């Protein structure tokens, strides 16, 4: 017989803003499954693989900008959430992990499907909440209070995941004649967090750079950048989703001492470009201001920044930048133009390769689409080549792993009415094949796989390219394709092995369909290595002119 308090779990979540839940099948979590399954206000997705489920929930949360529940059974199921939870923690995305558990007296007693669940995610959640086994009114009150506290914690800045662990004793299922009704729970209104506005004086600095890390599209930020980018360099990259500013920075930033800023102004999450991060670490600004309303303390560039708990656009206006050195902005813009022209000029004249394919694919993207970039080379190609205005870019750059790139994109596709496009590598796709193990057709989902028969990035970065262990231990060379994965999941499968076939497929690839589509682009790893190195050298020589 289900206890009314346990059954009411979904209602409490709903009252606190949860409208999506991702469930994985199990027996111990049956009371929670029934609670969410029967709640009409919450959309449910059933994803059998918990690792994939964690990233699907992350994809839903990042697009809806609201907390999403993850629910699993006891035992190792919970541990499979860990990669997605770590990503959510560093991306400040609210996920509510609700795990069913065995009663406390059975832990470490060699009972089946029983592990030390409490605190197993503690390093990458904002807090862990151990709820009681409910059998009376007093425990019901504690259960509700802790659940409410957990949900509110997840959406208190900085947002992030929380873990709610609930032990259950049998029976897990309602009695045949049991009537299950949701009850309204009284929830006190939370106090709003207020910050004191500081007066920021930047009048003593001439060479000013504004650097926004990974950031969702934001109209207030965009309006602010539209004004400021005419006065000082504002660095634009795919992952900060700005439509104005200096882009292609990864192509030209090197050791130019004349680009050293007097003042660095930053906001947002992580920055992709390793070259840019190294440049700022070696050419430290005299002053660094980091704006973060949640006042999270970070020191990415080892500059001892002043952390300011305010929104950037509320703190500085264009008049405060009027004194900036316009010649400094001109230097950045000149390098940007040279880099952009160099990329286009070089790639126009080369044969089929991964660099050329990535460039053509990025140029083909439909406006107002959502672009998901897997880790390794796809996100780096986008940073090097740029992405056209109007494309919403997303990537798992919290922990920068390949493990859930496809699943995250699936989650976003489930709650989006736009075309969602994932550009991924062959290893990332094969590693996350269970992202497609579900019953959702995803007609608005497109996957482009850059298949170079292994981890091609290891040929392009310093270190492993010349080692005898390259192919077996770093690239992990293989001969697999996505063909049979697509066949078993009812997904349209296309291939391209040259520029002509790629262009022909891209011409109709984004057209409407009843199911998802996959386009696998095959390239030769040795050719990719040669073309990429020549491209970098070509850009370097043009920048010097």
GROMACS .gro file of C-alpha atoms in nm, residues 55-441:
model
  387
   55UNK     CA    1   2.213   1.354  -2.007
   56UNK     CA    2   1.864   1.351  -2.162
   57UNK     CA    3   1.740   1.528  -1.848
   58UNK     CA    4   2.028   1.774  -1.875
   59UNK     CA    5   1.932   1.849  -2.236
   60UNK     CA    6   1.571   1.912  -2.135
   61UNK     CA    7   1.673   2.136  -1.845
   62UNK     CA    8   1.916   2.347  -2.047
   63UNK     CA    9   1.656   2.422  -2.314
   64UNK     CA   10   1.354   2.474  -2.086
   65UNK     CA   11   1.562   2.662  -1.825
   66UNK     CA   12   1.372   2.481  -1.551
   67UNK     CA   13   1.447   2.196  -1.307
   68UNK     CA   14   1.405   1.840  -1.431
   69UNK     CA   15   1.358   1.529  -1.214
   70UNK     CA   16   1.567   1.216  -1.265
   71UNK     CA   17   1.430   0.902  -1.101
   72UNK     CA   18   1.596   0.561  -1.069
   73UNK     CA   19   1.589   0.241  -0.868
   74UNK     CA   20   1.840   0.136  -0.602
   75UNK     CA   21   2.194   0.008  -0.647
   76UNK     CA   22   2.438   0.091  -0.926
   77UNK     CA   23   2.164   0.263  -1.129
   78UNK     CA   24   2.231   0.582  -0.934
   79UNK     CA   25   2.605   0.579  -1.009
   80UNK     CA   26   2.532   0.591  -1.381
   81UNK     CA   27   2.394   0.942  -1.334
   82UNK     CA   28   2.735   1.067  -1.218
   83UNK     CA   29   2.874   1.198  -1.552
   84UNK     CA   30   2.560   1.399  -1.626
   85UNK     CA   31   2.542   1.528  -1.270
   86UNK     CA   32   2.902   1.650  -1.287
   87UNK     CA   33   2.825   1.826  -1.615
   88UNK     CA   34   2.515   1.987  -1.465
   89UNK     CA   35   2.713   2.100  -1.161
   90UNK     CA   36   2.973   2.288  -1.364
   91UNK     CA   37   2.711   2.421  -1.608
   92UNK     CA   38   2.483   2.534  -1.323
   93UNK     CA   39   2.186   2.336  -1.455
   94UNK     CA   40   1.913   2.231  -1.205
   95UNK     CA   41   1.860   1.854  -1.198
   96UNK     CA   42   1.668   1.683  -0.918
   97UNK     CA   43   1.802   1.329  -0.871
   98UNK     CA   44   1.551   1.117  -0.679
   99UNK     CA   45   1.687   0.771  -0.608
  100UNK     CA   46   1.503   0.487  -0.439
  101UNK     CA   47   1.707   0.303  -0.175
  102UNK     CA   48   1.695   0.003   0.054
  103UNK     CA   49   1.609   0.059   0.421
  104UNK     CA   50   1.912   0.180   0.624
  105UNK     CA   51   1.936  -0.145   0.821
  106UNK     CA   52   2.010  -0.340   0.501
  107UNK     CA   53   2.305  -0.128   0.385
  108UNK     CA   54   2.637  -0.322   0.390
  109UNK     CA   55   2.453  -0.642   0.490
  110UNK     CA   56   2.516  -0.823   0.159
  111UNK     CA   57   2.162  -0.765   0.045
  112UNK     CA   58   2.096  -0.752  -0.330
  113UNK     CA   59   2.100  -0.427  -0.527
  114UNK     CA   60   2.226  -0.240  -0.221
  115UNK     CA   61   2.516   0.006  -0.214
  116UNK     CA   62   2.609   0.315  -0.013
  117UNK     CA   63   2.385   0.554  -0.206
  118UNK     CA   64   2.372   0.842   0.040
  119UNK     CA   65   2.642   1.097  -0.046
  120UNK     CA   66   2.759   0.893  -0.347
  121UNK     CA   67   2.720   1.207  -0.563
  122UNK     CA   68   2.826   1.455  -0.297
  123UNK     CA   69   3.125   1.601  -0.485
  124UNK     CA   70   2.907   1.725  -0.771
  125UNK     CA   71   2.571   1.814  -0.619
  126UNK     CA   72   2.481   2.124  -0.423
  127UNK     CA   73   2.349   1.905  -0.141
  128UNK     CA   74   2.235   1.551  -0.060
  129UNK     CA   75   1.905   1.496   0.120
  130UNK     CA   76   1.837   1.165   0.293
  131UNK     CA   77   1.461   1.128   0.338
  132UNK     CA   78   1.308   0.899   0.601
  133UNK     CA   79   1.120   0.575   0.547
  134UNK     CA   80   0.765   0.703   0.577
  135UNK     CA   81   0.529   0.520   0.809
  136UNK     CA   82   0.366   0.792   1.022
  137UNK     CA   83   0.265   1.158   1.027
  138UNK     CA   84   0.587   1.290   1.184
  139UNK     CA   85   0.802   1.124   0.920
  140UNK     CA   86   0.564   1.256   0.652
  141UNK     CA   87   0.634   1.611   0.763
  142UNK     CA   88   1.011   1.557   0.757
  143UNK     CA   89   0.982   1.393   0.411
  144UNK     CA   90   0.794   1.690   0.267
  145UNK     CA   91   1.017   1.953   0.426
  146UNK     CA   92   1.339   1.795   0.297
  147UNK     CA   93   1.197   1.747  -0.053
  148UNK     CA   94   1.085   2.111  -0.066
  149UNK     CA   95   1.425   2.225   0.059
  150UNK     CA   96   1.600   2.019  -0.209
  151UNK     CA   97   1.390   2.161  -0.491
  152UNK     CA   98   1.443   2.517  -0.373
  153UNK     CA   99   1.817   2.457  -0.335
  154UNK     CA  100   1.850   2.352  -0.699
  155UNK     CA  101   1.708   2.683  -0.826
  156UNK     CA  102   1.889   2.908  -0.581
  157UNK     CA  103   2.183   3.078  -0.759
  158UNK     CA  104   2.411   2.927  -0.860
  159UNK     CA  105   2.167   2.672  -0.999
  160UNK     CA  106   2.272   2.310  -0.991
  161UNK     CA  107   2.187   1.946  -0.922
  162UNK     CA  108   2.072   1.807  -0.588
  163UNK     CA  109   2.034   1.446  -0.475
  164UNK     CA  110   1.729   1.318  -0.286
  165UNK     CA  111   1.770   0.962  -0.158
  166UNK     CA  112   1.452   0.784  -0.041
  167UNK     CA  113   1.456   0.442   0.130
  168UNK     CA  114   1.153   0.217   0.077
  169UNK     CA  115   1.024  -0.096   0.243
  170UNK     CA  116   0.788  -0.333   0.067
  171UNK     CA  117   0.517  -0.324  -0.057
  172UNK     CA  118   0.604  -0.083  -0.340
  173UNK     CA  119   0.275  -0.095  -0.526
  174UNK     CA  120  -0.074   0.035  -0.438
  175UNK     CA  121  -0.338  -0.203  -0.315
  176UNK     CA  122  -0.603  -0.300  -0.569
  177UNK     CA  123  -0.868  -0.092  -0.392
  178UNK     CA  124  -0.638   0.197  -0.290
  179UNK     CA  125  -0.749   0.539  -0.413
  180UNK     CA  126  -0.453   0.765  -0.495
  181UNK     CA  127  -0.518   1.137  -0.484
  182UNK     CA  128  -0.267   1.421  -0.498
  183UNK     CA  129  -0.287   1.671  -0.216
  184UNK     CA  130  -0.195   2.039  -0.232
  185UNK     CA  131   0.108   2.110  -0.012
  186UNK     CA  132   0.155   2.441   0.164
  187UNK     CA  133   0.487   2.590   0.052
  188UNK     CA  134   0.613   2.915   0.196
  189UNK     CA  135   0.721   3.178  -0.052
  190UNK     CA  136   1.097   3.211  -0.071
  191UNK     CA  137   1.273   3.535   0.010
  192UNK     CA  138   1.424   3.700  -0.295
  193UNK     CA  139   1.801   3.735  -0.287
  194UNK     CA  140   1.902   4.100  -0.326
  195UNK     CA  141   2.246   4.229  -0.409
  196UNK     CA  142   2.379   4.577  -0.349
  197UNK     CA  143   2.471   4.754  -0.671
  198UNK     CA  144   2.835   4.862  -0.679
  199UNK     CA  145   2.964   5.162  -0.865
  200UNK     CA  146   3.230   5.033  -1.104
  201UNK     CA  147   3.503   5.275  -1.215
  202UNK     CA  148   3.700   5.169  -1.525
  203UNK     CA  149   3.814   5.517  -1.630
  204UNK     CA  150   4.182   5.440  -1.564
  205UNK     CA  151   4.207   5.171  -1.833
  206UNK     CA  152   4.249   5.217  -2.209
  207UNK     CA  153   4.298   4.866  -2.348
  208UNK     CA  154   3.987   4.678  -2.239
  209UNK     CA  155   3.876   4.329  -2.344
  210UNK     CA  156   3.533   4.182  -2.268
  211UNK     CA  157   3.524   3.803  -2.262
  212UNK     CA  158   3.195   3.615  -2.216
  213UNK     CA  159   3.226   3.243  -2.143
  214UNK     CA  160   2.967   2.978  -2.225
  215UNK     CA  161   2.631   3.152  -2.208
  216UNK     CA  162   2.275   3.095  -2.319
  217UNK     CA  163   2.122   3.348  -2.563
  218UNK     CA  164   2.022   3.652  -2.359
  219UNK     CA  165   1.858   3.959  -2.510
  220UNK     CA  166   1.975   4.195  -2.237
  221UNK     CA  167   2.333   4.080  -2.282
  222UNK     CA  168   2.299   4.100  -2.661
  223UNK     CA  169   2.172   4.459  -2.643
  224UNK     CA  170   2.461   4.553  -2.414
  225UNK     CA  171   2.720   4.388  -2.643
  226UNK     CA  172   2.572   4.565  -2.946
  227UNK     CA  173   2.673   4.896  -2.791
  228UNK     CA  174   2.998   4.799  -2.621
  229UNK     CA  175   3.147   4.605  -2.916
  230UNK     CA  176   3.172   4.931  -3.110
  231UNK     CA  177   3.408   5.066  -2.842
  232UNK     CA  178   3.619   4.773  -2.717
  233UNK     CA  179   3.693   4.414  -2.827
  234UNK     CA  180   3.412   4.182  -2.715
  235UNK     CA  181   3.510   3.826  -2.797
  236UNK     CA  182   3.243   3.630  -2.977
  237UNK     CA  183   3.243   3.250  -2.984
  238UNK     CA  184   2.977   2.992  -3.070
  239UNK     CA  185   2.926   2.894  -2.707
  240UNK     CA  186   2.858   3.245  -2.576
  241UNK     CA  187   2.583   3.283  -2.838
  242UNK     CA  188   2.665   3.646  -2.915
  243UNK     CA  189   2.575   3.785  -3.256
  244UNK     CA  190   2.835   4.063  -3.248
  245UNK     CA  191   3.198   4.096  -3.149
  246UNK     CA  192   3.542   3.976  -3.256
  247UNK     CA  193   3.535   3.611  -3.361
  248UNK     CA  194   3.787   3.357  -3.498
  249UNK     CA  195   4.007   3.450  -3.200
  250UNK     CA  196   4.140   3.096  -3.169
  251UNK     CA  197   4.276   3.130  -3.522
  252UNK     CA  198   4.489   3.437  -3.455
  253UNK     CA  199   4.559   3.466  -3.083
  254UNK     CA  200   4.916   3.369  -3.011
  255UNK     CA  201   5.184   3.563  -2.826
  256UNK     CA  202   5.107   3.913  -2.960
  257UNK     CA  203   5.211   4.142  -2.676
  258UNK     CA  204   5.021   4.432  -2.834
  259UNK     CA  205   4.694   4.248  -2.761
  260UNK     CA  206   4.761   4.241  -2.386
  261UNK     CA  207   4.467   4.413  -2.210
  262UNK     CA  208   4.497   4.662  -1.928
  263UNK     CA  209   4.154   4.556  -1.806
  264UNK     CA  210   3.985   4.219  -1.857
  265UNK     CA  211   3.609   4.205  -1.801
  266UNK     CA  212   3.457   3.857  -1.791
  267UNK     CA  213   3.125   3.686  -1.730
  268UNK     CA  214   2.962   3.351  -1.806
  269UNK     CA  215   3.097   2.997  -1.762
  270UNK     CA  216   3.395   2.821  -1.920
  271UNK     CA  217   3.590   2.945  -2.223
  272UNK     CA  218   3.672   2.687  -2.490
  273UNK     CA  219   3.989   2.824  -2.652
  274UNK     CA  220   4.300   2.689  -2.483
  275UNK     CA  221   4.512   2.936  -2.680
  276UNK     CA  222   4.311   3.229  -2.551
  277UNK     CA  223   4.330   3.105  -2.192
  278UNK     CA  224   4.705   3.058  -2.219
  279UNK     CA  225   4.744   3.403  -2.375
  280UNK     CA  226   4.567   3.569  -2.083
  281UNK     CA  227   4.765   3.367  -1.830
  282UNK     CA  228   5.092   3.480  -1.987
  283UNK     CA  229   4.982   3.837  -2.066
  284UNK     CA  230   4.797   3.913  -1.747
  285UNK     CA  231   4.581   4.227  -1.737
  286UNK     CA  232   4.649   4.491  -1.476
  287UNK     CA  233   4.293   4.442  -1.351
  288UNK     CA  234   4.033   4.167  -1.393
  289UNK     CA  235   3.664   4.212  -1.312
  290UNK     CA  236   3.446   3.901  -1.319
  291UNK     CA  237   3.068   3.954  -1.310
  292UNK     CA  238   2.856   3.671  -1.171
  293UNK     CA  239   2.521   3.733  -0.994
  294UNK     CA  240   2.578   3.414  -0.791
  295UNK     CA  241   2.928   3.533  -0.687
  296UNK     CA  242   3.091   3.197  -0.765
  297UNK     CA  243   3.463   3.237  -0.703
  298UNK     CA  244   3.680   3.129  -0.996
  299UNK     CA  245   4.028   3.231  -1.114
  300UNK     CA  246   4.059   3.078  -1.461
  301UNK     CA  247   4.340   3.305  -1.579
  302UNK     CA  248   4.530   3.321  -1.247
  303UNK     CA  249   4.465   3.695  -1.226
  304UNK     CA  250   4.303   3.716  -0.882
  305UNK     CA  251   3.984   3.871  -1.022
  306UNK     CA  252   3.744   4.093  -0.833
  307UNK     CA  253   3.419   3.891  -0.819
  308UNK     CA  254   3.119   4.120  -0.864
  309UNK     CA  255   2.778   3.974  -0.781
  310UNK     CA  256   2.589   4.164  -1.048
  311UNK     CA  257   2.480   4.126  -1.408
  312UNK     CA  258   2.736   4.275  -1.644
  313UNK     CA  259   2.483   4.479  -1.840
  314UNK     CA  260   2.339   4.633  -1.523
  315UNK     CA  261   2.680   4.741  -1.397
  316UNK     CA  262   2.850   4.910  -1.693
  317UNK     CA  263   2.710   5.125  -1.973
  318UNK     CA  264   2.860   5.240  -2.301
  319UNK     CA  265   2.950   5.583  -2.162
  320UNK     CA  266   3.195   5.421  -1.921
  321UNK     CA  267   3.386   5.281  -2.220
  322UNK     CA  268   3.402   5.609  -2.412
  323UNK     CA  269   3.766   5.670  -2.311
  324UNK     CA  270   3.888   5.330  -2.443
  325UNK     CA  271   4.167   5.313  -2.702
  326UNK     CA  272   3.994   5.276  -3.041
  327UNK     CA  273   4.323   5.181  -3.204
  328UNK     CA  274   4.335   4.875  -2.978
  329UNK     CA  275   3.993   4.765  -3.108
  330UNK     CA  276   4.116   4.818  -3.465
  331UNK     CA  277   4.410   4.580  -3.408
  332UNK     CA  278   4.171   4.304  -3.291
  333UNK     CA  279   3.932   4.361  -3.582
  334UNK     CA  280   4.213   4.359  -3.838
  335UNK     CA  281   4.337   4.023  -3.711
  336UNK     CA  282   3.981   3.889  -3.714
  337UNK     CA  283   3.936   3.983  -4.081
  338UNK     CA  284   4.269   3.826  -4.177
  339UNK     CA  285   4.183   3.504  -3.994
  340UNK     CA  286   3.837   3.480  -4.149
  341UNK     CA  287   3.966   3.542  -4.500
  342UNK     CA  288   4.251   3.295  -4.449
  343UNK     CA  289   4.017   3.015  -4.342
  344UNK     CA  290   3.784   3.069  -4.637
  345UNK     CA  291   4.066   3.106  -4.888
  346UNK     CA  292   4.249   2.794  -4.776
  347UNK     CA  293   3.949   2.563  -4.748
  348UNK     CA  294   3.812   2.667  -5.086
  349UNK     CA  295   4.116   2.512  -5.249
  350UNK     CA  296   4.157   2.181  -5.062
  351UNK     CA  297   4.018   1.837  -5.132
  352UNK     CA  298   3.785   1.637  -4.908
  353UNK     CA  299   3.899   1.630  -4.547
  354UNK     CA  300   3.747   1.666  -4.204
  355UNK     CA  301   3.835   2.037  -4.183
  356UNK     CA  302   3.672   2.107  -4.520
  357UNK     CA  303   3.366   1.897  -4.431
  358UNK     CA  304   3.323   2.070  -4.094
  359UNK     CA  305   3.347   2.412  -4.259
  360UNK     CA  306   3.086   2.321  -4.524
  361UNK     CA  307   2.853   2.170  -4.263
  362UNK     CA  308   2.871   2.480  -4.042
  363UNK     CA  309   2.793   2.696  -4.345
  364UNK     CA  310   2.489   2.482  -4.428
  365UNK     CA  311   2.310   2.513  -4.094
  366UNK     CA  312   1.957   2.652  -4.118
  367UNK     CA  313   1.895   2.976  -3.935
  368UNK     CA  314   1.701   2.954  -3.609
  369UNK     CA  315   1.823   2.600  -3.546
  370UNK     CA  316   1.980   2.453  -3.232
  371UNK     CA  317   2.335   2.328  -3.284
  372UNK     CA  318   2.483   2.072  -3.045
  373UNK     CA  319   2.859   2.033  -3.064
  374UNK     CA  320   3.018   1.721  -2.924
  375UNK     CA  321   3.350   1.742  -2.747
  376UNK     CA  322   3.683   1.671  -2.913
  377UNK     CA  323   3.709   1.825  -3.264
  378UNK     CA  324   3.350   1.933  -3.356
  379UNK     CA  325   3.334   2.207  -3.091
  380UNK     CA  326   3.686   2.319  -3.184
  381UNK     CA  327   3.600   2.342  -3.553
  382UNK     CA  328   3.305   2.564  -3.465
  383UNK     CA  329   3.528   2.787  -3.253
  384UNK     CA  330   3.787   2.811  -3.531
  385UNK     CA  331   3.549   2.861  -3.823
  386UNK     CA  332   3.260   3.041  -3.651
  387UNK     CA  333   2.886   2.978  -3.662
  388UNK     CA  334   2.638   3.195  -3.849
  389UNK     CA  335   2.411   3.436  -3.663
  390UNK     CA  336   2.077   3.298  -3.545
  391UNK     CA  337   2.204   2.949  -3.457
  392UNK     CA  338   2.171   2.859  -3.088
  393UNK     CA  339   2.488   2.670  -2.987
  394UNK     CA  340   2.516   2.418  -2.704
  395UNK     CA  341   2.793   2.190  -2.585
  396UNK     CA  342   2.879   1.989  -2.274
  397UNK     CA  343   3.174   2.205  -2.175
  398UNK     CA  344   3.124   2.173  -1.801
  399UNK     CA  345   3.338   1.859  -1.785
  400UNK     CA  346   3.409   1.841  -2.161
  401UNK     CA  347   3.345   1.467  -2.190
  402UNK     CA  348   3.219   1.276  -2.493
  403UNK     CA  349   3.004   1.044  -2.284
  404UNK     CA  350   2.663   1.212  -2.316
  405UNK     CA  351   2.680   1.442  -2.619
  406UNK     CA  352   2.413   1.255  -2.816
  407UNK     CA  353   2.186   1.201  -2.514
  408UNK     CA  354   2.197   1.572  -2.426
  409UNK     CA  355   2.099   1.662  -2.780
  410UNK     CA  356   1.816   1.406  -2.765
  411UNK     CA  357   1.686   1.573  -2.448
  412UNK     CA  358   1.683   1.915  -2.612
  413UNK     CA  359   1.511   1.776  -2.921
  414UNK     CA  360   1.234   1.629  -2.706
  415UNK     CA  361   1.125   1.974  -2.585
  416UNK     CA  362   1.209   2.188  -2.889
  417UNK     CA  363   1.004   2.282  -3.191
  418UNK     CA  364   1.320   2.385  -3.380
  419UNK     CA  365   1.558   2.174  -3.585
  420UNK     CA  366   1.821   2.027  -3.348
  421UNK     CA  367   2.150   1.933  -3.515
  422UNK     CA  368   2.432   1.740  -3.351
  423UNK     CA  369   2.780   1.746  -3.504
  424UNK     CA  370   2.977   1.467  -3.341
  425UNK     CA  371   3.271   1.235  -3.384
  426UNK     CA  372   3.252   0.862  -3.446
  427UNK     CA  373   3.382   0.765  -3.101
  428UNK     CA  374   3.147   1.005  -2.922
  429UNK     CA  375   2.852   0.868  -3.119
  430UNK     CA  376   2.940   0.501  -3.067
  431UNK     CA  377   3.012   0.559  -2.697
  432UNK     CA  378   2.666   0.707  -2.642
  433UNK     CA  379   2.463   0.476  -2.867
  434UNK     CA  380   2.205   0.415  -2.592
  435UNK     CA  381   2.097   0.776  -2.636
  436UNK     CA  382   1.875   0.628  -2.910
  437UNK     CA  383   1.744   0.339  -2.696
  438UNK     CA  384   1.391   0.472  -2.637
  439UNK     CA  385   1.056   0.503  -2.812
  440UNK     CA  386   1.065   0.865  -2.934
  441UNK     CA  387   1.082   0.935  -3.309
   0.00000   0.00000   0.00000
